[in-house]
CSV table of C-alpha atoms in Angstrom, one decimal:
chain,number,residue,atom,x,y,z
R,1388,MET,CA,0.2,-0.2,0.1
R,1389,GLY,CA,1.6,3.3,-1.0
R,1390,VAL,CA,1.0,6.7,0.1
R,1391,ARG,CA,0.2,10.2,-1.1
R,1392,LYS,CA,1.6,13.2,-0.6
R,1393,ASN,CA,1.4,16.1,-0.9
R,1394,GLN,CA,3.9,17.7,-3.8
R,1395,ALA,CA,5.3,20.2,-2.1
R,1396,THR,CA,7.0,18.3,-0.1
R,1397,LEU,CA,8.4,15.8,-2.7
R,1398,THR,CA,12.4,15.0,-1.8
R,1399,ALA,CA,13.9,15.4,-5.7
R,1400,GLN,CA,14.6,11.9,-5.8
R,1401,GLU,CA,10.9,11.2,-6.0
R,1402,LYS,CA,9.8,14.3,-8.2
R,1403,ARG,CA,13.4,12.5,-10.9
R,1404,ALA,CA,11.4,8.8,-9.8
R,1405,PHE,CA,7.9,10.1,-10.6
R,1406,VAL,CA,8.3,11.7,-13.4
R,1407,ASN,CA,10.2,9.1,-14.9
R,1408,ALA,CA,7.7,6.8,-14.1
R,1409,VAL,CA,5.4,10.0,-16.5
R,1410,LEU,CA,7.9,9.6,-19.5
R,1411,ALA,CA,8.8,5.2,-20.1
R,1412,LEU,CA,4.7,5.2,-19.8
R,1413,LYS,CA,5.0,8.0,-22.2
R,1414,ALA,CA,7.6,5.8,-24.7
R,1415,ASN,CA,6.3,2.7,-24.4
R,1416,GLY,CA,2.4,3.8,-25.4
R,1417,GLY,CA,0.8,3.7,-22.2
R,1418,TYR,CA,-0.1,7.6,-21.3
R,1419,ASP,CA,-1.8,8.2,-24.8
R,1420,PRO,CA,-5.1,5.4,-23.8
R,1421,PHE,CA,-5.1,7.8,-21.3
R,1422,VAL,CA,-5.8,10.7,-22.5
R,1423,THR,CA,-8.7,9.3,-25.3
R,1424,THR,CA,-10.5,7.8,-22.1
R,1425,HIS,CA,-10.7,10.6,-20.8
R,1426,ASN,CA,-11.7,12.8,-24.2
R,1427,GLN,CA,-14.2,9.9,-25.0
R,1428,PHE,CA,-15.8,10.5,-21.4
R,1429,ILE,CA,-15.9,14.4,-22.1
R,1430,LEU,CA,-17.2,14.3,-24.8
R,1431,SER,CA,-19.9,11.7,-24.0
R,1432,ASP,CA,-21.3,12.3,-20.3
R,1433,VAL,CA,-23.9,14.7,-21.2
R,1434,ASP,CA,-26.7,16.5,-18.4
R,1435,ASN,CA,-30.3,14.7,-20.2
R,1436,GLY,CA,-28.8,11.4,-21.1
R,1437,GLU,CA,-26.3,8.8,-20.3
R,1438,ARG,CA,-23.2,10.7,-18.0
R,1439,THR,CA,-20.3,8.4,-16.2
R,1440,GLY,CA,-17.5,10.8,-16.0
R,1441,HIS,CA,-19.0,13.8,-15.7
R,1442,ARG,CA,-22.2,15.4,-14.8
R,1443,SER,CA,-22.7,13.0,-12.7
R,1444,PRO,CA,-23.2,11.3,-9.1
R,1445,SER,CA,-20.1,8.1,-9.8
R,1446,PHE,CA,-17.2,11.6,-11.3
R,1447,LEU,CA,-15.6,10.9,-7.6
R,1448,PRO,CA,-15.8,7.3,-7.9
R,1449,TRP,CA,-14.6,6.8,-12.2
R,1450,HIS,CA,-11.8,9.9,-11.1
R,1451,ARG,CA,-10.9,7.0,-8.6
R,1452,LYS,CA,-10.6,4.3,-10.9
R,1453,TYR,CA,-8.9,5.8,-13.5
R,1454,LEU,CA,-6.2,7.3,-11.7
R,1455,LEU,CA,-6.0,4.3,-9.6
R,1456,GLN,CA,-5.1,2.4,-12.6
R,1457,PHE,CA,-3.0,5.1,-13.9
R,1458,GLU,CA,-0.7,5.0,-10.6
R,1459,GLN,CA,-0.7,1.1,-11.8
R,1460,ALA,CA,0.7,1.8,-14.4
R,1461,LEU,CA,3.4,3.7,-12.9
R,1462,GLN,CA,4.4,1.1,-10.1
R,1463,ALA,CA,5.2,-1.9,-13.4
R,1464,ILE,CA,7.5,1.2,-13.6
R,1465,ASP,CA,9.3,1.6,-10.7
R,1466,PRO,CA,7.0,0.4,-8.1
R,1467,SER,CA,8.4,3.3,-5.4
R,1468,VAL,CA,5.8,5.6,-7.0
R,1469,ASN,CA,2.5,6.9,-6.2
R,1470,LEU,CA,0.8,9.9,-6.9
R,1471,PRO,CA,1.6,13.2,-5.6
R,1472,TYR,CA,-0.7,15.3,-5.3
R,1473,TRP,CA,-1.0,19.4,-5.8
R,1474,ASP,CA,-2.8,21.3,-2.7
R,1475,TRP,CA,-3.8,24.7,-5.0
R,1476,THR,CA,-5.5,26.0,-2.1
R,1477,ALA,CA,-1.9,26.2,-0.1
R,1478,ASP,CA,0.1,26.9,-3.6
R,1479,ARG,CA,-1.9,29.0,-6.0
R,1480,SER,CA,0.7,31.0,-7.2
R,1481,THR,CA,2.4,30.5,-10.6
R,1482,GLY,CA,6.0,30.5,-8.3
R,1483,SER,CA,4.6,27.2,-7.4
R,1484,THR,CA,7.0,23.9,-6.2
R,1485,VAL,CA,4.4,22.2,-8.3
R,1486,TRP,CA,6.2,24.1,-12.1
R,1487,GLY,CA,10.0,23.9,-11.0
R,1488,ALA,CA,12.0,22.9,-13.8
R,1489,ASP,CA,13.0,19.7,-11.9
R,1490,PHE,CA,8.9,18.4,-11.4
R,1491,MET,CA,5.8,20.2,-13.9
R,1492,GLY,CA,7.8,22.9,-15.7
R,1493,GLY,CA,6.5,26.2,-15.8
R,1494,ASN,CA,4.0,28.6,-17.6
R,1495,GLY,CA,3.4,28.8,-21.3
R,1496,ARG,CA,5.1,31.5,-23.5
R,1497,ALA,CA,3.2,34.4,-24.8
R,1498,THR,CA,3.1,34.0,-27.5
R,1499,ASP,CA,1.7,30.1,-28.4
R,1500,GLY,CA,1.4,29.2,-24.8
R,1501,GLN,CA,3.4,26.5,-26.1
R,1502,VAL,CA,6.1,25.4,-21.9
R,1503,THR,CA,9.2,25.8,-22.9
R,1504,THR,CA,10.8,24.0,-19.1
R,1505,GLY,CA,10.8,21.4,-17.2
R,1506,PRO,CA,10.6,17.2,-18.3
R,1507,PHE,CA,7.4,18.1,-20.4
R,1508,ALA,CA,8.8,20.8,-22.5
R,1509,PHE,CA,8.7,20.3,-26.4
R,1510,SER,CA,12.1,21.0,-27.2
R,1511,THR,CA,13.4,17.9,-24.7
R,1512,GLY,CA,12.2,15.7,-27.3
R,1513,ASN,CA,10.0,13.1,-24.3
R,1514,TRP,CA,6.0,14.9,-25.0
R,1515,ARG,CA,5.0,14.4,-28.7
R,1516,LEU,CA,1.2,15.5,-28.5
R,1517,ASN,CA,-0.6,12.4,-30.0
R,1518,VAL,CA,-4.7,13.4,-28.9
R,1519,ASN,CA,-4.8,16.2,-30.2
R,1520,THR,CA,-7.6,19.0,-32.2
R,1521,ASP,CA,-4.9,20.2,-34.1
R,1522,SER,CA,-1.8,19.9,-35.3
R,1523,ARG,CA,0.1,21.3,-32.3
R,1524,THR,CA,2.0,18.9,-30.6
R,1525,TYR,CA,3.4,20.7,-28.1
R,1526,LEU,CA,2.3,21.0,-24.7
R,1527,ARG,CA,1.0,24.5,-23.6
R,1528,ARG,CA,-0.4,26.6,-20.7
R,1529,GLN,CA,-2.5,29.3,-19.7
R,1530,LEU,CA,-1.6,30.7,-16.3
R,1531,ALA,CA,-4.1,32.1,-14.0
R,1532,VAL,CA,-5.3,33.4,-17.3
R,1533,GLY,CA,-8.5,32.1,-18.0
R,1534,VAL,CA,-9.3,32.6,-13.9
R,1535,ALA,CA,-7.5,34.6,-12.4
R,1536,GLN,CA,-7.8,33.1,-8.8
R,1537,LEU,CA,-7.8,28.9,-7.3
R,1538,PRO,CA,-9.7,27.9,-5.0
R,1539,THR,CA,-8.6,29.0,-1.3
R,1540,ARG,CA,-9.3,26.7,1.9
R,1541,PRO,CA,-12.2,28.7,3.2
R,1542,ASP,CA,-14.0,28.0,-0.6
R,1543,ALA,CA,-13.2,23.8,-0.3
R,1544,GLU,CA,-13.4,23.5,3.7
R,1545,SER,CA,-17.6,25.3,2.7
R,1546,VAL,CA,-17.8,21.9,0.1
R,1547,LEU,CA,-16.9,20.0,2.8
R,1548,ALA,CA,-19.1,21.4,4.9
R,1549,ILE,CA,-22.1,20.1,2.3
R,1550,THR,CA,-23.5,16.7,4.3
R,1551,THR,CA,-25.5,15.5,1.3
R,1552,TYR,CA,-23.4,13.8,-1.4
R,1553,ASP,CA,-25.8,14.0,-4.2
R,1554,ALA,CA,-29.2,14.4,-5.0
R,1555,ALA,CA,-31.3,14.2,-8.1
R,1556,PRO,CA,-31.2,15.0,-11.3
R,1557,TRP,CA,-27.6,14.1,-10.7
R,1558,ASN,CA,-26.5,16.8,-12.8
R,1559,SER,CA,-24.2,19.7,-13.0
R,1560,THR,CA,-27.2,21.4,-11.5
R,1561,SER,CA,-27.3,19.2,-8.4
R,1562,SER,CA,-27.2,20.3,-4.9
R,1563,GLY,CA,-25.1,17.6,-3.0
R,1564,PHE,CA,-21.0,17.4,-2.7
R,1565,ARG,CA,-19.8,15.7,-5.0
R,1566,ASN,CA,-21.9,18.4,-7.8
R,1567,ASN,CA,-19.9,21.7,-5.7
R,1568,LEU,CA,-16.6,19.7,-5.7
R,1569,GLU,CA,-16.4,18.8,-9.1
R,1570,GLY,CA,-17.5,22.6,-10.0
R,1571,TRP,CA,-20.7,23.2,-12.0
R,1572,ARG,CA,-22.7,24.7,-8.8
R,1573,GLY,CA,-21.1,27.0,-6.4
R,1574,VAL,CA,-17.7,28.3,-6.1
R,1575,ASN,CA,-16.3,25.5,-7.8
R,1576,LEU,CA,-13.5,23.4,-6.5
R,1577,HIS,CA,-11.9,21.3,-9.4
R,1578,ASN,CA,-13.6,22.7,-13.1
R,1579,ARG,CA,-11.8,26.5,-12.3
R,1580,VAL,CA,-8.8,25.0,-11.8
R,1581,HIS,CA,-8.9,23.5,-15.2
R,1582,VAL,CA,-10.1,26.9,-16.4
R,1583,TRP,CA,-6.8,28.3,-14.4
R,1584,VAL,CA,-3.9,26.2,-15.9
R,1585,GLY,CA,-5.3,26.6,-19.1
R,1586,GLY,CA,-4.0,25.4,-22.2
R,1587,GLN,CA,-4.4,21.5,-22.4
R,1588,MET,CA,-6.1,21.4,-18.9
R,1589,ALA,CA,-9.1,23.4,-20.3
R,1590,THR,CA,-10.0,20.3,-23.0
R,1591,GLY,CA,-10.9,17.0,-23.1
R,1592,MET,CA,-8.0,16.0,-23.1
R,1593,SER,CA,-6.9,17.7,-20.1
R,1594,PRO,CA,-4.7,14.9,-19.0
R,1595,ASN,CA,-1.6,15.8,-21.5
R,1596,ASP,CA,-0.5,17.8,-19.3
R,1597,PRO,CA,0.3,15.9,-16.2
R,1598,VAL,CA,-0.7,17.9,-13.9
R,1599,PHE,CA,-3.7,16.5,-14.4
R,1600,TRP,CA,-3.0,13.4,-12.4
R,1601,LEU,CA,-1.9,15.7,-9.7
R,1602,HIS,CA,-5.2,17.8,-9.3
R,1603,HIS,CA,-7.5,14.9,-9.7
R,1604,CYS,CA,-4.9,13.2,-6.7
R,1605,PHE,CA,-6.1,16.2,-4.6
R,1606,VAL,CA,-9.8,16.2,-6.2
R,1607,ASP,CA,-9.8,12.4,-4.9
R,1608,LYS,CA,-8.1,13.5,-1.2
R,1609,LEU,CA,-10.9,16.0,-0.7
R,1610,TRP,CA,-13.4,13.2,-1.4
R,1611,SER,CA,-11.3,10.5,1.1
R,1612,GLU,CA,-12.3,13.4,3.6
R,1613,TRP,CA,-15.5,14.9,3.0
R,1614,GLN,CA,-15.9,10.8,3.8
R,1615,LYS,CA,-13.9,10.7,7.1
R,1616,ARG,CA,-16.0,13.6,8.3
R,1617,ASN,CA,-19.5,12.5,6.9
R,1618,PRO,CA,-19.3,8.2,8.4
R,1619,GLY,CA,-22.9,7.9,8.5
R,1620,GLN,CA,-23.2,9.3,4.7
R,1621,THR,CA,-22.9,7.5,1.3
R,1622,TYR,CA,-23.3,7.8,-2.8
R,1623,LEU,CA,-26.1,7.9,-4.0
R,1624,PRO,CA,-28.4,7.0,-5.8
R,1625,THR,CA,-29.0,4.2,-4.8
R,1626,ALA,CA,-30.9,1.8,-7.8
R,1627,GLY,CA,-33.0,2.6,-10.4
R,1628,THR,CA,-31.5,5.6,-11.3
R,1629,PRO,CA,-32.1,6.1,-15.5
R,1630,ASP,CA,-28.5,7.6,-16.9
R,1631,VAL,CA,-26.7,7.8,-14.2
R,1632,VAL,CA,-24.7,4.7,-12.4
R,1633,ASP,CA,-25.6,3.4,-9.0
R,1634,LEU,CA,-24.3,2.1,-6.1
R,1635,ASN,CA,-24.0,-0.8,-7.0
R,1636,GLU,CA,-23.8,-0.9,-10.7
R,1637,PRO,CA,-20.5,-1.2,-12.4
R,1638,MET,CA,-19.2,1.8,-14.8
R,1639,LYS,CA,-17.9,2.2,-17.9
R,1640,PRO,CA,-15.3,1.4,-19.3
R,1641,TRP,CA,-14.0,-0.8,-17.6
R,1642,ASN,CA,-17.5,-2.5,-16.1
R,1643,THR,CA,-16.2,-4.3,-13.3
R,1644,VAL,CA,-16.4,-2.5,-11.0
R,1645,SER,CA,-18.9,-1.1,-9.5
R,1646,PRO,CA,-19.3,2.9,-7.1
R,1647,ALA,CA,-19.3,0.7,-4.1
R,1648,ASP,CA,-16.4,-1.0,-5.1
R,1649,LEU,CA,-14.3,2.1,-4.7
R,1650,LEU,CA,-15.7,4.2,-1.1
R,1651,ASP,CA,-12.9,2.6,1.1
R,1652,HIS,CA,-9.6,3.2,-0.4
R,1653,SER,CA,-7.6,2.8,3.1
R,1654,ALA,CA,-6.4,-0.9,1.3
R,1655,LEU,CA,-4.8,0.6,-1.7
R,1656,TYR,CA,-2.7,3.7,-0.7
R,1657,THR,CA,-3.1,6.3,2.3
R,1658,TYR,CA,-2.7,9.9,2.2
R,1659,ASP,CA,-0.3,11.3,4.0
R,1660,THR,CA,-2.9,14.0,6.4
R,1661,GLY,CA,-5.7,15.1,7.0
R,1662,PHE,CA,-7.0,17.9,5.2
Protein backbone atom coordinates (compact mmCIF):
# COMPACT_ATOMS: atom_id res chain seq x y z
CA MET A 1 0.00 0.00 0.00
CA GLY A 2 1.39 3.36 -1.01
CA VAL A 3 1.20 6.81 0.53
CA ARG A 4 0.19 9.71 -1.68
CA LYS A 5 2.09 12.83 -0.64
CA ASN A 6 1.76 16.57 -1.13
CA GLN A 7 3.98 17.48 -4.06
CA ALA A 8 5.39 20.37 -2.00
CA THR A 9 6.99 17.85 0.39
CA LEU A 10 8.50 15.48 -2.20
CA THR A 11 12.23 14.98 -2.16
CA ALA A 12 14.26 15.61 -5.30
CA GLN A 13 14.53 11.84 -5.77
CA GLU A 14 10.78 11.35 -5.42
CA LYS A 15 10.14 14.03 -8.02
CA ARG A 16 12.64 12.45 -10.41
CA ALA A 17 11.14 9.00 -9.93
CA PHE A 18 7.61 10.25 -10.67
CA VAL A 19 8.67 12.26 -13.73
CA ASN A 20 10.81 9.42 -15.09
CA ALA A 21 7.96 6.92 -14.73
CA VAL A 22 5.55 9.27 -16.54
CA LEU A 23 8.07 9.78 -19.35
CA ALA A 24 8.67 6.03 -19.61
CA LEU A 25 4.92 5.37 -19.81
CA LYS A 26 4.67 7.96 -22.57
CA ALA A 27 7.59 6.37 -24.44
CA ASN A 28 6.17 2.84 -24.30
CA GLY A 29 2.78 3.91 -25.63
CA GLY A 30 0.90 3.45 -22.37
CA TYR A 31 0.17 7.09 -21.66
CA ASP A 32 -1.89 8.23 -24.63
CA PRO A 33 -4.76 5.75 -24.08
CA PHE A 34 -5.49 7.54 -20.81
CA VAL A 35 -5.88 10.80 -22.73
CA THR A 36 -8.17 9.15 -25.26
CA THR A 37 -10.37 7.58 -22.57
CA HIS A 38 -10.83 10.83 -20.70
CA ASN A 39 -11.70 12.75 -23.84
CA GLN A 40 -14.23 10.12 -24.93
CA PHE A 41 -16.10 10.46 -21.65
CA ILE A 42 -15.94 14.26 -21.66
CA LEU A 43 -17.63 14.19 -25.06
CA SER A 44 -20.26 11.59 -24.16
CA ASP A 45 -21.19 12.75 -20.64
CA VAL A 46 -24.25 15.01 -21.01
CA ASP A 47 -26.79 16.38 -18.55
CA ASN A 48 -29.81 14.87 -20.26
CA GLY A 49 -28.39 11.50 -21.28
CA GLU A 50 -25.96 8.85 -20.14
CA ARG A 51 -23.18 10.29 -18.00
CA THR A 52 -20.46 8.45 -16.12
CA GLY A 53 -17.16 10.31 -15.75
CA HIS A 54 -18.47 13.86 -15.41
CA ARG A 55 -21.64 15.81 -14.54
CA SER A 56 -22.84 12.83 -12.53
CA PRO A 57 -22.59 11.10 -9.14
CA SER A 58 -19.92 8.73 -10.44
CA PHE A 59 -17.54 11.63 -11.19
CA LEU A 60 -15.61 10.84 -7.99
CA PRO A 61 -15.48 7.00 -8.05
CA TRP A 62 -14.87 7.04 -11.81
CA HIS A 63 -11.81 9.25 -11.38
CA ARG A 64 -10.68 7.25 -8.34
CA LYS A 65 -10.56 4.13 -10.50
CA TYR A 66 -8.97 6.06 -13.38
CA LEU A 67 -6.22 7.41 -11.10
CA LEU A 68 -5.62 3.96 -9.64
CA GLN A 69 -5.20 2.50 -13.11
CA PHE A 70 -2.70 5.22 -14.00
CA GLU A 71 -0.82 4.83 -10.72
CA GLN A 72 -0.56 1.08 -11.27
CA ALA A 73 0.80 1.68 -14.77
CA LEU A 74 3.53 3.88 -13.28
CA GLN A 75 4.26 1.31 -10.55
CA ALA A 76 4.75 -1.35 -13.21
CA ILE A 77 7.67 0.82 -14.33
CA ASP A 78 8.87 1.90 -10.88
CA PRO A 79 7.24 0.27 -7.83
CA SER A 80 8.38 3.13 -5.59
CA VAL A 81 6.14 5.68 -7.33
CA ASN A 82 2.85 6.90 -5.89
CA LEU A 83 0.70 9.71 -7.23
CA PRO A 84 1.44 13.03 -5.54
CA TYR A 85 -1.23 15.68 -5.10
CA TRP A 86 -1.21 19.41 -5.70
CA ASP A 87 -2.96 21.30 -2.91
CA TRP A 88 -4.11 24.27 -4.95
CA THR A 89 -5.62 25.88 -1.86
CA ALA A 90 -2.08 26.34 -0.52
CA ASP A 91 0.21 26.39 -3.59
CA ARG A 92 -1.68 29.07 -5.43
CA SER A 93 0.81 31.05 -7.48
CA THR A 94 2.47 30.65 -10.88
CA GLY A 95 5.76 30.40 -8.95
CA SER A 96 4.74 27.46 -6.76
CA THR A 97 7.03 24.44 -6.55
CA VAL A 98 4.66 22.37 -8.69
CA TRP A 99 5.74 24.51 -11.66
CA GLY A 100 9.46 24.01 -11.07
CA ALA A 101 11.80 23.03 -13.88
CA ASP A 102 12.51 19.82 -11.94
CA PHE A 103 8.86 18.80 -11.88
CA MET A 104 5.89 19.94 -13.99
CA GLY A 105 7.67 22.78 -15.74
CA GLY A 106 6.39 26.33 -15.91
CA ASN A 107 3.87 28.50 -17.66
CA GLY A 108 3.46 28.60 -21.42
CA ARG A 109 5.10 31.42 -23.36
CA ALA A 110 2.95 34.40 -24.28
CA THR A 111 3.06 33.92 -28.04
CA ASP A 112 1.57 30.44 -28.30
CA GLY A 113 1.22 28.99 -24.81
CA GLN A 114 4.01 26.48 -25.38
CA VAL A 115 5.65 25.14 -22.22
CA THR A 116 9.38 25.60 -22.72
CA THR A 117 10.77 24.56 -19.32
CA GLY A 118 10.88 21.30 -17.43
CA PRO A 119 10.76 17.65 -18.48
CA PHE A 120 7.55 18.00 -20.51
CA ALA A 121 8.74 20.84 -22.74
CA PHE A 122 8.50 20.02 -26.43
CA SER A 123 12.19 20.81 -26.92
CA THR A 124 13.19 17.80 -24.80
CA GLY A 125 11.80 15.49 -27.47
CA ASN A 126 10.09 13.40 -24.80
CA TRP A 127 6.60 14.91 -24.72
CA ARG A 128 4.86 15.01 -28.08
CA LEU A 129 1.07 15.24 -27.95
CA ASN A 130 -0.50 12.58 -30.15
CA VAL A 131 -4.12 12.93 -29.02
CA ASN A 132 -5.22 16.45 -29.88
CA THR A 133 -7.66 18.55 -31.85
CA ASP A 134 -5.20 20.30 -34.14
CA SER A 135 -1.66 20.07 -35.50
CA ARG A 136 0.01 21.53 -32.42
CA THR A 137 1.90 18.72 -30.72
CA TYR A 138 3.41 20.70 -27.83
CA LEU A 139 2.13 21.09 -24.28
CA ARG A 140 0.39 24.43 -23.66
CA ARG A 141 -0.48 26.36 -20.51
CA GLN A 142 -1.85 29.82 -19.74
CA LEU A 143 -1.69 30.03 -15.97
CA ALA A 144 -4.17 32.44 -14.33
CA VAL A 145 -5.53 33.71 -17.66
CA GLY A 146 -8.89 31.92 -17.98
CA VAL A 147 -9.65 32.64 -14.33
CA ALA A 148 -7.51 34.76 -12.01
CA GLN A 149 -7.58 32.88 -8.71
CA LEU A 150 -7.39 29.27 -7.61
CA PRO A 151 -9.85 28.05 -4.97
CA THR A 152 -9.00 28.95 -1.36
CA ARG A 153 -9.00 26.87 1.81
CA PRO A 154 -12.30 28.46 2.91
CA ASP A 155 -13.76 27.61 -0.52
CA ALA A 156 -12.83 23.96 -0.02
CA GLU A 157 -14.07 23.91 3.56
CA SER A 158 -17.43 25.30 2.47
CA VAL A 159 -17.84 22.36 0.09
CA LEU A 160 -16.65 19.80 2.65
CA ALA A 161 -19.40 21.11 4.95
CA ILE A 162 -22.12 19.88 2.56
CA THR A 163 -23.32 16.63 4.10
CA THR A 164 -25.39 15.10 1.28
CA TYR A 165 -23.31 13.35 -1.39
CA ASP A 166 -25.55 14.12 -4.39
CA ALA A 167 -29.17 14.78 -5.33
CA ALA A 168 -31.61 14.66 -8.23
CA PRO A 169 -31.46 15.44 -11.11
CA TRP A 170 -27.96 13.95 -10.71
CA ASN A 171 -26.25 16.25 -13.22
CA SER A 172 -24.44 19.59 -13.40
CA THR A 173 -27.41 21.41 -11.82
CA SER A 174 -27.57 19.22 -8.70
CA SER A 175 -27.04 20.31 -5.14
CA GLY A 176 -24.84 18.18 -2.93
CA PHE A 177 -21.18 17.64 -2.23
CA ARG A 178 -20.23 15.99 -5.53
CA ASN A 179 -21.46 18.73 -7.83
CA ASN A 180 -20.01 21.50 -5.67
CA LEU A 181 -16.65 19.73 -5.68
CA GLU A 182 -16.84 19.07 -9.40
CA GLY A 183 -17.46 22.78 -9.79
CA TRP A 184 -20.66 23.19 -11.78
CA ARG A 185 -22.25 24.81 -8.74
CA GLY A 186 -21.15 26.99 -5.85
CA VAL A 187 -17.58 28.23 -5.35
CA ASN A 188 -16.27 26.06 -8.22
CA LEU A 189 -13.38 23.86 -7.14
CA HIS A 190 -12.34 21.18 -9.67
CA ASN A 191 -13.48 22.93 -12.85
CA ARG A 192 -11.89 26.23 -11.87
CA VAL A 193 -8.45 24.64 -11.52
CA HIS A 194 -8.63 23.23 -15.06
CA VAL A 195 -9.46 26.68 -16.40
CA TRP A 196 -6.77 28.38 -14.28
CA VAL A 197 -4.05 26.13 -15.76
CA GLY A 198 -5.43 26.60 -19.27
CA GLY A 199 -3.96 25.08 -22.42
CA GLN A 200 -4.71 21.37 -22.68
CA MET A 201 -6.02 21.36 -19.12
CA ALA A 202 -9.01 23.40 -20.30
CA THR A 203 -10.01 20.69 -22.81
CA GLY A 204 -11.30 17.12 -22.70
CA MET A 205 -7.73 16.04 -23.45
CA SER A 206 -6.54 17.50 -20.15
CA PRO A 207 -4.42 14.43 -19.20
CA ASN A 208 -2.01 15.58 -21.94
CA ASP A 209 -0.75 17.84 -19.14
CA PRO A 210 0.74 15.65 -16.39
CA VAL A 211 -0.42 18.16 -13.76
CA PHE A 212 -3.88 16.65 -14.40
CA TRP A 213 -2.96 13.70 -12.19
CA LEU A 214 -1.80 15.90 -9.32
CA HIS A 215 -4.96 17.99 -9.55
CA HIS A 216 -7.27 14.99 -9.57
CA CYS A 217 -5.31 13.32 -6.81
CA PHE A 218 -6.15 16.34 -4.62
CA VAL A 219 -9.81 16.15 -5.69
CA ASP A 220 -9.75 12.50 -4.58
CA LYS A 221 -8.13 13.55 -1.30
CA LEU A 222 -10.95 16.03 -0.68
CA TRP A 223 -13.49 13.25 -1.28
CA SER A 224 -11.55 11.06 1.14
CA GLU A 225 -11.67 13.86 3.72
CA TRP A 226 -15.43 14.30 3.19
CA GLN A 227 -15.90 10.56 3.75
CA LYS A 228 -14.04 10.75 7.06
CA ARG A 229 -16.09 13.72 8.20
CA ASN A 230 -19.41 12.19 7.15
CA PRO A 231 -19.31 8.50 8.14
CA GLY A 232 -23.09 8.27 8.10
CA GLN A 233 -23.36 9.49 4.50
CA THR A 234 -22.63 7.48 1.39
CA TYR A 235 -22.79 7.49 -2.37
CA LEU A 236 -26.12 8.38 -3.96
CA PRO A 237 -28.16 7.28 -5.88
CA THR A 238 -28.50 3.70 -4.72
CA ALA A 239 -30.74 2.03 -7.31
CA GLY A 240 -33.04 2.42 -10.29
CA THR A 241 -31.80 5.76 -11.60
CA PRO A 242 -31.82 6.29 -15.36
CA ASP A 243 -28.70 7.52 -17.19
CA VAL A 244 -26.39 7.54 -14.15
CA VAL A 245 -24.43 4.91 -12.23
CA ASP A 246 -26.10 3.62 -9.07
CA LEU A 247 -24.15 2.49 -6.01
CA ASN A 248 -23.72 -1.15 -7.06
CA GLU A 249 -23.84 -0.68 -10.82
CA PRO A 250 -20.68 -1.29 -12.89
CA MET A 251 -18.99 1.72 -14.44
CA LYS A 252 -17.82 2.02 -18.01
CA PRO A 253 -15.27 1.55 -19.53
CA TRP A 254 -14.17 -1.13 -17.05
CA ASN A 255 -17.58 -2.73 -16.39
CA THR A 256 -16.02 -4.72 -13.54
CA VAL A 257 -16.09 -2.12 -10.75
CA SER A 258 -18.93 -0.18 -9.13
CA PRO A 259 -18.94 2.96 -6.97
CA ALA A 260 -19.48 0.71 -3.94
CA ASP A 261 -16.19 -1.06 -4.70
CA LEU A 262 -14.30 2.24 -4.53
CA LEU A 263 -15.68 3.87 -1.41
CA ASP A 264 -12.87 2.57 0.82
CA HIS A 265 -9.39 3.17 -0.59
CA SER A 266 -7.49 2.35 2.61
CA ALA A 267 -6.32 -1.06 1.38
CA LEU A 268 -4.95 0.49 -1.82
CA TYR A 269 -3.39 3.79 -0.72
CA THR A 270 -3.51 6.42 2.01
CA TYR A 271 -2.79 10.16 2.12
CA ASP A 272 0.07 11.66 4.08
CA THR A 273 -2.15 14.05 6.06
CA GLY A 274 -5.74 15.09 6.49
CA PHE A 275 -7.05 18.32 5.03
